[in-house]
Amino acid sequence: MLGASLVQLYGVGRLRVVLAFGRSQGCQSHTLILRKDGKKAVFRNTLKGVQGFRVLSTDYSYGVVDLRLGRAGRTSKTLLLFSESRGAGHEGVGCGG
């Protein structure tokens, strides 16, 4: 289950995404850098299994994101809802914070 996430601009054409998950072994967090795919409105990191990260709708206080993961013939499609939280930096997303 997704516990928390943070999406930040990380230079031109790149996003930094931090995801924190609650697991039976405890909390685990992962940081990914996604790159814009040419002229398409989608970000990817195929080496890490992110086939697509695309914002479907936003008013800049919320966003609906289509996330497509895939590696070794296994794929998943997920719809995520992000909302703005002021004052939360990357330190506040993750485990034990």
Coordinates of N, CA, C and O in Angstrom, one line a residue:
M1 N 0.8 -1.2 0.0 CA 0.0 0.0 0.0 C 0.9 1.2 0.0 O 1.8 1.3 0.8
L2 N 0.6 2.2 -0.8 CA 1.3 3.4 -0.9 C 1.0 4.3 0.3 O -0.1 4.6 0.6
G3 N 2.1 4.7 1.0 CA 1.9 5.5 2.2 C 2.0 7.0 1.9 O 1.2 7.8 2.4
A4 N 3.0 7.4 1.1 CA 3.2 8.8 0.8 C 4.0 8.9 -0.5 O 4.7 8.0 -0.9
S5 N 3.9 10.0 -1.1 CA 4.7 10.3 -2.3 C 5.0 11.7 -2.5 O 4.3 12.6 -1.9
L6 N 6.0 12.0 -3.3 CA 6.4 13.4 -3.5 C 6.9 13.4 -5.0 O 7.7 12.6 -5.4
V7 N 6.4 14.4 -5.7 CA 6.9 14.6 -7.1 C 7.4 16.0 -7.2 O 6.8 17.0 -6.8
Q8 N 8.7 16.2 -7.6 CA 9.3 17.5 -7.8 C 10.0 17.6 -9.1 O 10.4 16.6 -9.7
L9 N 10.0 18.8 -9.6 CA 10.8 19.1 -10.8 C 12.3 18.9 -10.5 O 12.7 19.3 -9.4
Y10 N 13.0 18.3 -11.3 CA 14.5 17.9 -11.1 C 15.3 18.3 -12.3 O 15.9 17.5 -12.9
G11 N 15.3 19.6 -12.6 CA 16.0 20.0 -13.8 C 15.1 20.0 -15.0 O 13.9 19.6 -14.9
V12 N 15.6 20.4 -16.2 CA 14.8 20.5 -17.4 C 14.5 19.0 -17.9 O 15.4 18.2 -18.0
G13 N 13.2 18.8 -18.0 CA 12.7 17.5 -18.6 C 12.9 16.3 -17.6 O 12.9 15.2 -18.1
R14 N 13.0 16.6 -16.3 CA 13.2 15.5 -15.4 C 12.3 15.7 -14.2 O 12.1 16.8 -13.7
L15 N 11.8 14.6 -13.6 CA 11.0 14.6 -12.3 C 11.7 13.7 -11.3 O 12.3 12.7 -11.7
R16 N 11.7 14.1 -10.1 CA 12.2 13.3 -9.0 C 10.9 12.8 -8.2 O 10.1 13.6 -7.8
V17 N 10.8 11.5 -8.1 CA 9.6 10.9 -7.5 C 10.1 10.1 -6.3 O 10.9 9.2 -6.5
V18 N 9.5 10.4 -5.1 CA 9.8 9.6 -3.9 C 8.5 8.9 -3.5 O 7.5 9.5 -3.4
L19 N 8.6 7.6 -3.4 CA 7.5 6.8 -3.0 C 7.8 6.0 -1.7 O 8.9 5.5 -1.6
A20 N 6.9 6.0 -0.7 CA 7.1 5.3 0.5 C 5.9 4.3 0.6 O 4.7 4.6 0.4
F21 N 6.3 3.1 1.0 CA 5.3 2.0 1.1 C 5.4 1.3 2.5 O 6.5 1.1 3.0
G22 N 4.2 1.0 3.0 CA 4.2 0.2 4.2 C 4.1 -1.3 3.8 O 3.3 -1.7 3.1
R23 N 5.1 -2.0 4.3 CA 5.2 -3.5 4.0 C 5.2 -4.3 5.3 O 5.5 -3.7 6.3
S24 N 5.0 -5.5 5.2 CA 5.1 -6.4 6.3 C 6.5 -6.4 7.0 O 6.6 -6.6 8.2
Q25 N 7.5 -6.1 6.2 CA 8.9 -6.0 6.7 C 9.2 -4.6 7.2 O 10.3 -4.3 7.6
G26 N 8.2 -3.7 7.2 CA 8.4 -2.3 7.6 C 8.3 -1.4 6.5 O 8.0 -1.8 5.3
C27 N 8.6 -0.1 6.7 CA 8.4 0.9 5.7 C 9.6 0.8 4.7 O 10.8 0.6 5.2
Q28 N 9.3 1.0 3.5 CA 10.4 1.1 2.4 C 10.1 2.3 1.6 O 9.0 2.5 1.2
S29 N 11.2 3.1 1.3 CA 11.0 4.2 0.4 C 12.0 4.1 -0.8 O 13.0 3.5 -0.7
H30 N 11.5 4.6 -1.9 CA 12.3 4.5 -3.2 C 12.3 5.9 -3.8 O 11.2 6.6 -3.9
T31 N 13.4 6.3 -4.4 CA 13.5 7.5 -5.2 C 13.9 7.2 -6.6 O 14.8 6.4 -6.9
L32 N 13.1 7.8 -7.5 CA 13.3 7.6 -9.0 C 13.5 8.9 -9.6 O 12.8 9.9 -9.3
I33 N 14.3 9.0 -10.6 CA 14.4 10.1 -11.5 C 13.8 9.7 -12.9 O 14.3 8.7 -13.5
L34 N 12.8 10.4 -13.3 CA 12.2 10.1 -14.6 C 12.5 11.2 -15.6 O 12.6 12.4 -15.3
R35 N 12.7 10.8 -16.8 CA 13.1 11.7 -17.9 C 11.9 11.8 -18.9 O 11.2 10.8 -19.2
K36 N 11.7 13.0 -19.4 CA 10.6 13.3 -20.4 C 11.0 12.5 -21.7 O 12.1 12.5 -22.1
D37 N 10.0 11.9 -22.2 CA 10.2 11.1 -23.5 C 9.9 12.0 -24.7 O 8.8 12.1 -25.2
G38 N 11.0 12.7 -25.1 CA 10.9 13.5 -26.3 C 9.8 14.5 -26.3 O 9.7 15.3 -25.4
K39 N 9.0 14.5 -27.4 CA 7.9 15.4 -27.5 C 6.6 15.0 -26.8 O 5.6 15.7 -26.8
K40 N 6.6 13.7 -26.3 CA 5.4 13.2 -25.7 C 5.3 13.7 -24.3 O 6.3 14.0 -23.6
A41 N 4.1 13.8 -23.8 CA 3.8 14.3 -22.4 C 3.8 13.1 -21.4 O 2.9 12.9 -20.7
V42 N 5.0 12.4 -21.4 CA 5.1 11.2 -20.6 C 6.6 11.2 -20.1 O 7.5 11.6 -20.8
F43 N 6.7 10.7 -18.8 CA 8.1 10.6 -18.3 C 8.3 9.1 -18.1 O 7.4 8.3 -17.8
R44 N 9.6 8.7 -18.2 CA 10.0 7.2 -18.1 C 11.3 7.1 -17.4 O 12.1 8.0 -17.4
N45 N 11.5 5.8 -16.9 CA 12.8 5.3 -16.5 C 12.7 3.8 -16.7 O 12.4 3.1 -15.8
T46 N 13.0 3.4 -17.9 CA 12.8 2.0 -18.3 C 13.8 1.1 -17.6 O 13.5 -0.1 -17.3
L47 N 15.0 1.6 -17.2 CA 15.9 0.8 -16.4 C 15.4 0.4 -15.1 O 15.7 -0.6 -14.5
K48 N 14.5 1.3 -14.5 CA 13.9 1.0 -13.2 C 12.5 0.4 -13.3 O 11.8 0.2 -12.3
G49 N 12.0 0.2 -14.6 CA 10.8 -0.5 -14.8 C 9.6 0.5 -14.9 O 8.4 0.1 -14.9
V50 N 9.8 1.8 -15.0 CA 8.8 2.8 -15.2 C 8.6 3.0 -16.7 O 9.4 3.7 -17.3
Q51 N 7.5 2.4 -17.2 CA 7.2 2.6 -18.7 C 6.5 3.9 -19.0 O 6.7 4.4 -20.1
G52 N 5.8 4.4 -18.0 CA 5.1 5.7 -18.3 C 4.6 6.3 -17.0 O 4.1 5.6 -16.1
F53 N 4.8 7.6 -16.9 CA 4.2 8.4 -15.8 C 3.6 9.6 -16.4 O 4.4 10.5 -16.9
R54 N 2.3 9.7 -16.6 CA 1.7 10.7 -17.3 C 0.6 11.4 -16.5 O -0.3 10.7 -16.0
V55 N 0.6 12.7 -16.4 CA -0.4 13.5 -15.7 C -1.7 13.5 -16.6 O -1.6 14.1 -17.7
L56 N -2.8 13.0 -16.2 CA -4.0 13.0 -17.0 C -4.8 14.3 -16.7 O -5.5 14.8 -17.6
S57 N -4.8 14.8 -15.5 CA -5.6 16.0 -15.2 C -4.9 16.6 -13.9 O -4.5 16.0 -13.0
T58 N -5.0 18.0 -13.9 CA -4.5 18.7 -12.7 C -5.0 20.1 -12.7 O -5.4 20.7 -13.8
D59 N -5.2 20.7 -11.5 CA -5.4 22.1 -11.4 C -4.3 22.7 -10.5 O -4.5 23.8 -9.9
Y60 N -3.2 22.0 -10.4 CA -2.0 22.3 -9.6 C -2.2 22.3 -8.1 O -1.3 22.6 -7.3
S61 N -3.4 21.8 -7.6 CA -3.5 21.5 -6.2 C -3.8 20.0 -6.1 O -3.7 19.4 -5.0
Y62 N -4.1 19.4 -7.2 CA -4.3 17.9 -7.2 C -3.8 17.5 -8.6 O -3.7 18.2 -9.5
G63 N -3.6 16.2 -8.7 CA -3.2 15.6 -10.0 C -3.6 14.2 -10.1 O -3.5 13.4 -9.2
V64 N -4.1 13.8 -11.3 CA -4.4 12.4 -11.5 C -3.4 11.9 -12.5 O -3.1 12.4 -13.6
V65 N -2.7 10.8 -12.1 CA -1.5 10.3 -12.8 C -1.7 8.8 -13.3 O -2.2 8.0 -12.5
D66 N -1.4 8.6 -14.5 CA -1.4 7.2 -15.1 C 0.0 6.7 -14.9 O 0.9 7.2 -15.5
L67 N 0.2 5.6 -14.1 CA 1.5 5.0 -13.9 C 1.5 3.6 -14.5 O 0.7 2.8 -14.2
R68 N 2.5 3.4 -15.4 CA 2.6 2.1 -16.0 C 4.0 1.5 -15.7 O 5.0 2.1 -16.0
L69 N 4.0 0.4 -15.1 CA 5.2 -0.3 -14.7 C 5.3 -1.6 -15.5 O 4.3 -2.2 -15.8
G70 N 6.5 -2.0 -15.8 CA 6.7 -3.2 -16.5 C 8.2 -3.6 -16.6 O 9.1 -2.8 -16.7
R71 N 8.4 -4.9 -16.4 CA 9.7 -5.4 -16.5 C 9.6 -7.0 -16.7 O 8.8 -7.6 -16.1
A72 N 10.4 -7.5 -17.5 CA 10.5 -9.0 -17.8 C 9.1 -9.5 -18.1 O 8.7 -10.6 -17.6
G73 N 8.4 -8.8 -19.0 CA 7.1 -9.4 -19.4 C 5.9 -9.1 -18.5 O 4.8 -9.5 -18.8
R74 N 6.2 -8.6 -17.3 CA 5.1 -8.3 -16.3 C 4.8 -6.9 -16.3 O 5.7 -6.0 -16.2
T75 N 3.5 -6.5 -16.5 CA 3.2 -5.1 -16.5 C 2.0 -4.8 -15.5 O 1.3 -5.7 -15.2
S76 N 1.9 -3.6 -15.1 CA 0.8 -3.1 -14.3 C 0.4 -1.7 -14.7 O 1.3 -0.9 -15.1
K77 N -0.8 -1.4 -14.5 CA -1.3 0.0 -14.8 C -2.0 0.4 -13.5 O -2.8 -0.3 -13.0
T78 N -1.7 1.6 -13.1 CA -2.2 2.2 -11.8 C -2.6 3.6 -12.1 O -1.9 4.4 -12.7
L79 N -3.7 4.0 -11.5 CA -4.2 5.4 -11.5 C -3.9 5.9 -10.1 O -4.4 5.4 -9.1
L80 N -3.2 7.0 -10.0 CA -2.8 7.6 -8.7 C -3.4 9.0 -8.6 O -3.5 9.7 -9.6
L81 N -3.8 9.4 -7.4 CA -4.3 10.7 -7.1 C -3.4 11.4 -6.2 O -3.1 10.9 -5.1
F82 N -2.8 12.5 -6.6 CA -1.9 13.3 -5.8 C -2.6 14.5 -5.4 O -3.4 15.1 -6.1
S83 N -2.3 15.0 -4.1 CA -2.8 16.3 -3.7 C -1.7 17.1 -3.1 O -0.7 16.5 -2.6
E84 N -1.8 18.4 -3.2 CA -0.8 19.3 -2.7 C -0.8 19.3 -1.1 O -1.8 19.3 -0.5
S85 N 0.4 19.3 -0.6 CA 0.6 19.4 0.9 C 1.7 20.4 1.1 O 2.9 20.1 0.8
R86 N 1.4 21.6 1.5 CA 2.4 22.6 1.7 C 3.3 22.3 2.9 O 2.8 21.8 3.9
G87 N 4.6 22.6 2.7 CA 5.5 22.5 3.8 C 6.1 21.1 3.9 O 7.0 20.8 4.8
A88 N 5.7 20.2 3.1 CA 6.3 18.8 3.1 C 7.4 18.7 2.1 O 7.1 18.8 0.9
G89 N 8.6 18.6 2.5 CA 9.7 18.4 1.6 C 10.0 17.0 1.5 O 9.4 16.1 2.0
H90 N 11.1 16.7 0.8 CA 11.5 15.3 0.6 C 11.8 14.6 1.9 O 11.7 13.4 2.0
E91 N 12.2 15.3 2.9 CA 12.6 14.7 4.2 C 11.3 14.2 4.8 O 11.4 13.2 5.6
G92 N 10.2 14.7 4.5 CA 8.9 14.3 5.2 C 8.3 13.1 4.5 O 7.4 12.5 5.1
V93 N 8.8 12.7 3.4 CA 8.3 11.5 2.7 C 9.3 10.4 2.9 O 10.5 10.5 2.6
G94 N 8.9 9.3 3.4 CA 9.7 8.1 3.6 C 9.4 7.5 4.9 O 8.3 7.5 5.4
C95 N 10.4 6.9 5.5 CA 10.2 6.0 6.6 C 10.9 6.7 7.9 O 11.9 7.3 7.8
G96 N 10.2 6.6 9.0 CA 10.7 7.0 10.2 C 10.7 8.5 10.4 O 11.3 9.0 11.3
G97 N 10.2 9.3 9.4 CA 10.2 10.7 9.5 C 9.1 11.3 10.3 O 9.0 12.3 10.9

